[in-house]
XYZ file of C-alpha atoms in Angstrom:
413
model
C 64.813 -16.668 -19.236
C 61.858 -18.035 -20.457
C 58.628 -16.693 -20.667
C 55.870 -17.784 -18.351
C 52.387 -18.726 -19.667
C 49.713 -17.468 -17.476
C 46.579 -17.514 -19.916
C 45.753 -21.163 -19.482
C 42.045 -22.463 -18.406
C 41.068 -25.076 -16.307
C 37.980 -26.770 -15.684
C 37.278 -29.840 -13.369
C 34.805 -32.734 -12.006
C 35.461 -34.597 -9.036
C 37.330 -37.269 -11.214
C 39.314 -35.593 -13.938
C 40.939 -32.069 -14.381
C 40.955 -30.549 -17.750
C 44.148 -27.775 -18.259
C 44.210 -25.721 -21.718
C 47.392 -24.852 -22.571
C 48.102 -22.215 -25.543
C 50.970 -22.720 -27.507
C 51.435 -19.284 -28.939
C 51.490 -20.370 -32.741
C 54.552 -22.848 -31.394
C 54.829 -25.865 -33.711
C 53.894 -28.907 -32.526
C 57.407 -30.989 -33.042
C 58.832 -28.544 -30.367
C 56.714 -28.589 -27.540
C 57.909 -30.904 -24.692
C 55.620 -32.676 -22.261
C 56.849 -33.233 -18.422
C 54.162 -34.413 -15.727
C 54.375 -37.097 -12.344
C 51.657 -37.206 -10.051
C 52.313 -33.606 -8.955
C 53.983 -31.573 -11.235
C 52.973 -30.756 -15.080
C 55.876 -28.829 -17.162
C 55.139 -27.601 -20.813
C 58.037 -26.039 -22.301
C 57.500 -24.643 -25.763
C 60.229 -22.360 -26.505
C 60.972 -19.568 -25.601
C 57.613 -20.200 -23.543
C 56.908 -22.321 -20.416
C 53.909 -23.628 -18.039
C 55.030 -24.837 -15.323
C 52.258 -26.450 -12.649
C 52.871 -27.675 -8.348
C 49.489 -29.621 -8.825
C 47.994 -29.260 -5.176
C 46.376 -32.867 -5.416
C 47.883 -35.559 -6.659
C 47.035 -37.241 -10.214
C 46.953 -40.740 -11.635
C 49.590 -39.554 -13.903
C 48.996 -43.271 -15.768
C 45.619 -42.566 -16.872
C 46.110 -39.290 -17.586
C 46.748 -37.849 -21.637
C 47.290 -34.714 -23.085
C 46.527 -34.013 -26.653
C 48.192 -31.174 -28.932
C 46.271 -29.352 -31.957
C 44.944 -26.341 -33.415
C 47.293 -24.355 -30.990
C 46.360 -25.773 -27.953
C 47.702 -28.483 -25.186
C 44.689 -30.235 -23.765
C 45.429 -32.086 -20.572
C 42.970 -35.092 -18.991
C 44.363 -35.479 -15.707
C 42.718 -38.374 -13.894
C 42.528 -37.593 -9.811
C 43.856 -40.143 -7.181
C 40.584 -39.203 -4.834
C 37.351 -38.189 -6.363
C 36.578 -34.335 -5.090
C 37.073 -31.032 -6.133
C 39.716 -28.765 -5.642
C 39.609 -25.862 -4.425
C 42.957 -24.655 -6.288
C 44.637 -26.284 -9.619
C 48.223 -25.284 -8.230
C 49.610 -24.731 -4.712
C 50.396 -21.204 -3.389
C 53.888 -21.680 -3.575
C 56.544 -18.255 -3.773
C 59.784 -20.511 -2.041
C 62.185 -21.290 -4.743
C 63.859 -23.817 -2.744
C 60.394 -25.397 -2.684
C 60.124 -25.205 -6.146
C 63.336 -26.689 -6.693
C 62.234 -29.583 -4.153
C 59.520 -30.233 -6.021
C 61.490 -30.519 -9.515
C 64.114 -32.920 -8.398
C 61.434 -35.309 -7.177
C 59.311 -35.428 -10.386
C 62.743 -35.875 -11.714
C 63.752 -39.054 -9.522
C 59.934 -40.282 -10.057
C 60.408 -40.182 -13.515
C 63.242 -41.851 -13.583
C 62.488 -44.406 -11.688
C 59.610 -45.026 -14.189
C 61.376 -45.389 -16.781
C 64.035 -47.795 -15.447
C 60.806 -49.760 -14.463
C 59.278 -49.297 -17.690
C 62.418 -50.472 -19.096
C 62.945 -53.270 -17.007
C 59.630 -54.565 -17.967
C 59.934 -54.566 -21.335
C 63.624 -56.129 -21.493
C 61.698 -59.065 -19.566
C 58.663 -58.950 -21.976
C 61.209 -59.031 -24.735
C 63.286 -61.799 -23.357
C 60.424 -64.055 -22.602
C 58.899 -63.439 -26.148
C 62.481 -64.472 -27.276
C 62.458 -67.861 -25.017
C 58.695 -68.674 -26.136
C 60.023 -68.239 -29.949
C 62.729 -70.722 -29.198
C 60.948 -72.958 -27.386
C 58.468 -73.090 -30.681
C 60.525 -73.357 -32.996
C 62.199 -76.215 -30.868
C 59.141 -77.931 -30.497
C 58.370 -77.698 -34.177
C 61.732 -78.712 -34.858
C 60.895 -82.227 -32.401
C 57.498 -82.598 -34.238
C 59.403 -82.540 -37.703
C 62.390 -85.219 -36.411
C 59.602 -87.197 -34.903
C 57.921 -87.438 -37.838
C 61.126 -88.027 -39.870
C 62.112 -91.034 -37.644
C 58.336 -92.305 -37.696
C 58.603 -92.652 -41.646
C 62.097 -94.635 -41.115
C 60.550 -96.551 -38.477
C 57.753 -97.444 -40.982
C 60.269 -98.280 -43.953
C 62.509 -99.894 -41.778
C 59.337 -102.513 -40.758
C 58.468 -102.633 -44.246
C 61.770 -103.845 -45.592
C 62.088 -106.265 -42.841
C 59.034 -108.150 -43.525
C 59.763 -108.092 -47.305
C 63.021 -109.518 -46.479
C 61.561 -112.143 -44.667
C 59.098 -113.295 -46.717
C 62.049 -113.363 -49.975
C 64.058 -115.735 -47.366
C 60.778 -118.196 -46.519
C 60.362 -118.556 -50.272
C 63.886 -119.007 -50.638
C 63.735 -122.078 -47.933
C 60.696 -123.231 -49.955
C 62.446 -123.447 -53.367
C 65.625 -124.765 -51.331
C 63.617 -127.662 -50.067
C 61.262 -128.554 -53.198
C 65.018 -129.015 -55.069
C 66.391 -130.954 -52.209
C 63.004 -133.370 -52.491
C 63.487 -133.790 -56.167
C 67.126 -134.420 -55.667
C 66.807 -136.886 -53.204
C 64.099 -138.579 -55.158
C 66.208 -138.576 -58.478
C 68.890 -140.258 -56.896
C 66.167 -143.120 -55.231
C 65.314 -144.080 -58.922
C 68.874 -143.903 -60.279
C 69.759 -146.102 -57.896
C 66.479 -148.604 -57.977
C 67.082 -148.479 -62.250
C 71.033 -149.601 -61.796
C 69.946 -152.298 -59.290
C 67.044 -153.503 -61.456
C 69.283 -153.107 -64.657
C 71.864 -155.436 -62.885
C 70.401 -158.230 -61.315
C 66.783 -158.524 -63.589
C 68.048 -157.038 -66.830
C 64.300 -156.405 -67.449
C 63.380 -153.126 -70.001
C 62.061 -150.234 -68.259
C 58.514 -149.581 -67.555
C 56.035 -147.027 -69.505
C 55.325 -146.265 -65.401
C 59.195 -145.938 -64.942
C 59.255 -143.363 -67.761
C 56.439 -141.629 -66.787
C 57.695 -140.922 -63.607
C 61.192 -139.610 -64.768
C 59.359 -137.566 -67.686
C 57.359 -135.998 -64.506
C 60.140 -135.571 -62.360
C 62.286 -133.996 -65.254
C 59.327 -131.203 -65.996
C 58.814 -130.437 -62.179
C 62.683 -129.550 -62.135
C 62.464 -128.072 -65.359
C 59.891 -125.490 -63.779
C 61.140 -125.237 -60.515
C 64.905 -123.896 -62.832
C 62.667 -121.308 -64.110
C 60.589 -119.998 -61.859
C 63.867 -119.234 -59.680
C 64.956 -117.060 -62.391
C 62.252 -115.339 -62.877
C 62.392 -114.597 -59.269
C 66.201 -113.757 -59.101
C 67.070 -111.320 -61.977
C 70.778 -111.457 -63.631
C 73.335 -109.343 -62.847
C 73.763 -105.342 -64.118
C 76.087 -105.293 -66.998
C 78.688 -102.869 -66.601
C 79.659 -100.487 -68.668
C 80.975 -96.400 -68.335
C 78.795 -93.312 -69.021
C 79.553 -90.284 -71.036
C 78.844 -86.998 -69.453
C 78.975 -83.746 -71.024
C 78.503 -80.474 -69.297
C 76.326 -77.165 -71.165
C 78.791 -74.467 -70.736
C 77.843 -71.751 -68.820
C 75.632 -68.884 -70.236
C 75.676 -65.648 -69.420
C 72.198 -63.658 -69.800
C 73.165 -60.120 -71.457
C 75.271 -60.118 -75.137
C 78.963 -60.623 -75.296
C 79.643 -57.620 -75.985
C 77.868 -56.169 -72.892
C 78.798 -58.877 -70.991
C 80.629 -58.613 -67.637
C 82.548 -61.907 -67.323
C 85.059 -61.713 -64.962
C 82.867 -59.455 -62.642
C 79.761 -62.853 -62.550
C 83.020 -65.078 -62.411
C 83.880 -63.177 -59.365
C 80.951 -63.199 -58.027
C 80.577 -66.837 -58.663
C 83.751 -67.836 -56.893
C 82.427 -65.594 -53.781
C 79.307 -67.559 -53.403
C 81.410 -70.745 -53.967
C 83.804 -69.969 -50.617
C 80.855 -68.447 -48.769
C 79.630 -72.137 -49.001
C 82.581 -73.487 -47.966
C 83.363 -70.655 -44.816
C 81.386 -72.695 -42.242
C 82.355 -71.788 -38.765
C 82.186 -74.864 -37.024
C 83.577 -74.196 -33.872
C 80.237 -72.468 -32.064
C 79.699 -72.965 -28.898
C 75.738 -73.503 -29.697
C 76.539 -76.227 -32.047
C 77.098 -78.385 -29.360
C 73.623 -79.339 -28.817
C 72.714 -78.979 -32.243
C 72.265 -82.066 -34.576
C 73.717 -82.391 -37.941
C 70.893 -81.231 -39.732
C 70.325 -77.698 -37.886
C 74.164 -77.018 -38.384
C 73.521 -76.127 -41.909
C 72.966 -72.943 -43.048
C 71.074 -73.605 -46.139
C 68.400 -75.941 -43.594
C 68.136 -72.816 -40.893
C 67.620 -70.405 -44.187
C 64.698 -72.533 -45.216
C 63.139 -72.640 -41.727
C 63.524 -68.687 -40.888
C 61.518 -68.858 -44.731
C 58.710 -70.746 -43.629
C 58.674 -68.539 -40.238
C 58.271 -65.658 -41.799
C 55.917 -67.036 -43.903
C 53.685 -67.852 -40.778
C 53.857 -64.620 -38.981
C 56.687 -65.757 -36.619
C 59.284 -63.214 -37.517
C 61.062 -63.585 -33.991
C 61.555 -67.096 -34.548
C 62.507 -66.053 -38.338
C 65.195 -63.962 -36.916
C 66.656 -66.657 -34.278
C 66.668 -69.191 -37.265
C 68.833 -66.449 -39.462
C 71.107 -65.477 -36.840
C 72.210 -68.693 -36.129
C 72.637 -69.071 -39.896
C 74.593 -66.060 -39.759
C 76.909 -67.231 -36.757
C 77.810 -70.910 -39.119
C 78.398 -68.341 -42.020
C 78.853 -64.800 -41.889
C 79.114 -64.271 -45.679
C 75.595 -65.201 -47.408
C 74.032 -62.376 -47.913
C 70.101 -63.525 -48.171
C 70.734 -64.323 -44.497
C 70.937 -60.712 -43.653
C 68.426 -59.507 -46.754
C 65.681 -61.440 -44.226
C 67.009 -60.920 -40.813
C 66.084 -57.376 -42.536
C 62.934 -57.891 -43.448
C 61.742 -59.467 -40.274
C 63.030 -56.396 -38.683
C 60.661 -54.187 -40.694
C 57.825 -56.063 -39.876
C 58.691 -56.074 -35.786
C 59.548 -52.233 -36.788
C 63.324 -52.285 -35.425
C 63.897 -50.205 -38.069
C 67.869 -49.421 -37.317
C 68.229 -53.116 -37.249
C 66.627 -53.399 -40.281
C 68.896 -50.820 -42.237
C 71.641 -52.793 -40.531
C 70.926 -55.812 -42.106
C 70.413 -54.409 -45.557
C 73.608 -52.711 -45.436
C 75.814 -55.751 -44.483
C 73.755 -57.317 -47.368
C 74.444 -54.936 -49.947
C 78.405 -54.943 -48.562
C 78.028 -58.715 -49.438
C 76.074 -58.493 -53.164
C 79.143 -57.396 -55.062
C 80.398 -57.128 -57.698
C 77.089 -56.097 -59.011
C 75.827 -58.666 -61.810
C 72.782 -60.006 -63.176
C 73.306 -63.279 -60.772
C 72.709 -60.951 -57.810
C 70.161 -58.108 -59.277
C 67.368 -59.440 -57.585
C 68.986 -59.306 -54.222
C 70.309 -56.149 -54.561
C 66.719 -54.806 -55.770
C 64.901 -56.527 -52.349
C 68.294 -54.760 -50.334
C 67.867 -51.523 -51.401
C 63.773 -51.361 -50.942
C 64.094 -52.809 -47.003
C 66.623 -50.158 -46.444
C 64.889 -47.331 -48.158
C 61.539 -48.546 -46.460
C 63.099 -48.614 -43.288
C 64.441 -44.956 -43.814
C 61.212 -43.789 -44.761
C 59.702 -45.277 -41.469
C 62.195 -43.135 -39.487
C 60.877 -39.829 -41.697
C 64.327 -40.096 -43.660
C 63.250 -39.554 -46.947
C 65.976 -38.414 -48.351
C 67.902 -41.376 -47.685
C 64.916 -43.451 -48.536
C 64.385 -42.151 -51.723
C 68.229 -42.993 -52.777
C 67.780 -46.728 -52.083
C 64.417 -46.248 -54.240
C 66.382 -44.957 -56.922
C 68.931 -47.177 -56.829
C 65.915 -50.102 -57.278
C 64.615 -48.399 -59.630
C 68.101 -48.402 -61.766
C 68.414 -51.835 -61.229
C 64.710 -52.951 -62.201
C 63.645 -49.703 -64.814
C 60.429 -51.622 -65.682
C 58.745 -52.516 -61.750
C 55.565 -50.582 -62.090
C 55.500 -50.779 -58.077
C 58.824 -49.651 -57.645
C 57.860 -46.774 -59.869
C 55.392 -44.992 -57.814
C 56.711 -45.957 -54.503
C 59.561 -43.520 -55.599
C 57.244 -40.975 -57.008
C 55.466 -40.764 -53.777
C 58.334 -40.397 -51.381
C 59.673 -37.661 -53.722
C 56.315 -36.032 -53.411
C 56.716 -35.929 -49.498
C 60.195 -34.095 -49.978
C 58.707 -31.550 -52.238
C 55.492 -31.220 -49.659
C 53.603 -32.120 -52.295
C 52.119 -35.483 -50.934
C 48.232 -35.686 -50.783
């Protein structure tokens, strides 16, 4: 049976109640807080205050604040005038009981509201990210096909001012042509029936004619350049190098892990149901990685984490997909989701090399963060270490795991 607290003050105006509560030297991590509109519950084992309010409260502007010892409760009243009692005269247990069970159902039925609510706040947060990111995604394509547009025009009208010259040249050889054969066939006639010696005139004109010609030949191959010459190209590939000594090197383990980023490329699923309205472009995981980047970058971690989940639905084995899904869960504070993340990560990051050191450092510090969020310092401070023995020298990574072992000790300031 508990015990019943019956040392508790009260003090009112004709809009708020005020209710002191001692706790009895009771921590404050284990007293629980009931209250509706008409009933107020304390329970602070093995003590309880239990209170059949005879008004009724606003019990949504109402607070109650716990320190030095004491519960202090603002109660906010539905009609502005005093009471003459805090609690109703009330010796029927079945009345009690009454009471109880409908705070209960009251309370329940606030919270499936209160849930409700948010699950639509949540989803309509979710539909505005999408329909951002779409429309950025339309600005970007629009702009794309713009610039196409624009090169497309360009190259047309550069194409058809290289044909008009073309026609020009075509026709100023024609002319000369035409003309050439004129006075080869006026010389052979003269020649034949007048035998008379040609002209300085005559010559003059062929010596013109000849020149024009001459410079209409090179001006078209100025204009026209010759044909490539073929030939083949050597190429010669550096061989790989790996970054510690031979003799500490770990060759088959970065060949390993090579070869498992080389068929995580290649492990597309393309047989999504979403990828039917997707164009080429956004079915690429490397293109939806870059775009949850820049959202993050811009504050707009819920469109961050749509752009990396459909990355991870194309291709479940790239672990940086799930490294920033994490980290866009720490800043939104879904701080399971975030360890989550991180842990399929770290699954992915093996073997452990130098390739993938980095990764693994920024894996273990969301999950340890995350853990420390959640006042799981213990587990925290592991991932810290494990940082730590990946990157000895990170001055940052130093003291962050100095300070959370302070906290276990109880030594923090």
């Amino acid at each position: 049976m508990p015990l019943i607290v019956k040392d508790y003050t009260w003090t009112q105006t004709e809009t708020i109640v005020y209710i002191n509560v001692p706790l009895k030297g009771v921590k404050v991590g284990k007293v629980d807080i009931f209250s509706t509109d008409e009933y107020l519950k304390v329970h602070f084992p093995p003590f309880l205050f239990e209170a059949f309010l005879s008004e009724p409260i606003d019990d949504d502007k109402s607070t109650a604040k716990i320190g030095n010892g004491v519960a202090v409760f603002t109660l906010q009243k539905k009609e502005e005038r005093l009471w003459e009692h805090l609690v109703i005269n009330n010796n029927d247990k079945d009345k009690s009981r009454e009471i109880r069970e409908r705070a209960l159902l009251k309370a329940q039925a606030k919270l499936a509201a209160e849930s409700k609510a948010k699950a639509t706040k949540t989803q309509e947060e979710r539909k505005y990210a999408l329909e951002t990111m779409m429309k950025l995604e339309e600005e970007g394509r629009a702009k794309i096909q713009k610039m196409k547009d624009d090169e497309c025009e360009k190259a047309t009208v550069q194409l058809e001012a290289w044909k008009l010259k073309q026609r020009q040249i075509a026709e100023e050889e024609a002319q000369l042509k035409l003309q050439s054969q004129r006075i080869k066939v006026d010389k052979q006639s003269k020649s034949e029936k007048m035998h008379v010696p040609r002209t300085s005139d005559q010559c003059k004109v062929k010596h013109d004619q000849k020149n024009r010609v001459q410079s209409i030949s090179k001006k078209k191959q100025v204009d026209l350049p010759a044909p490539r010459s073929t030939g083949n190209i050597q190429i010669k590939f550096t061989p790989r190098v790996f970054p510690t000594a031979l003799r500490e090197s770990r060759v088959p383990e970065e060949e390993e892990w090579l070869q498992k980023q080389a068929e995580a490329r290649r492990a597309i699923n393309v047989n999504l149901a979403e990828l039917k309205d997707l164009t080429e472009e956004e079915r690429n995981p490397d293109w939806l990685k870059e775009k949850g980047d820049k959202l993050f970058a811009t504050g707009n971690y819920l469109a961050a984490i749509n752009a990396y989940s459909l990355a991870i639905k194309l291709n479940r084995k790239i672990p940086a997909m799930y490294s920033n899904r994490a980290a866009c869960h720490l800043k939104l504070r879904n701080l399971h989701k975030a360890i989550e993340d991180s842990s399929w990560a770290l699954d992915l990051l093996t073997p452990p090399v130098a390739g993938n050191a980095g990764a693994r450092t920024r894996a273990h510090v969301r999950r340890g963060t995350a853990f420390c969020e959640l006042e799981l310092y213990t587990e925290g401070l592991q991932d810290y270490q494990a940082a730590l023995t990946i990157d000895p020298q990170n001055e940052t990574l130093q003291a962050d795991t100095h300070k959370i072992r302070q906290i276990i000790q109880g030594s923090a300031p």
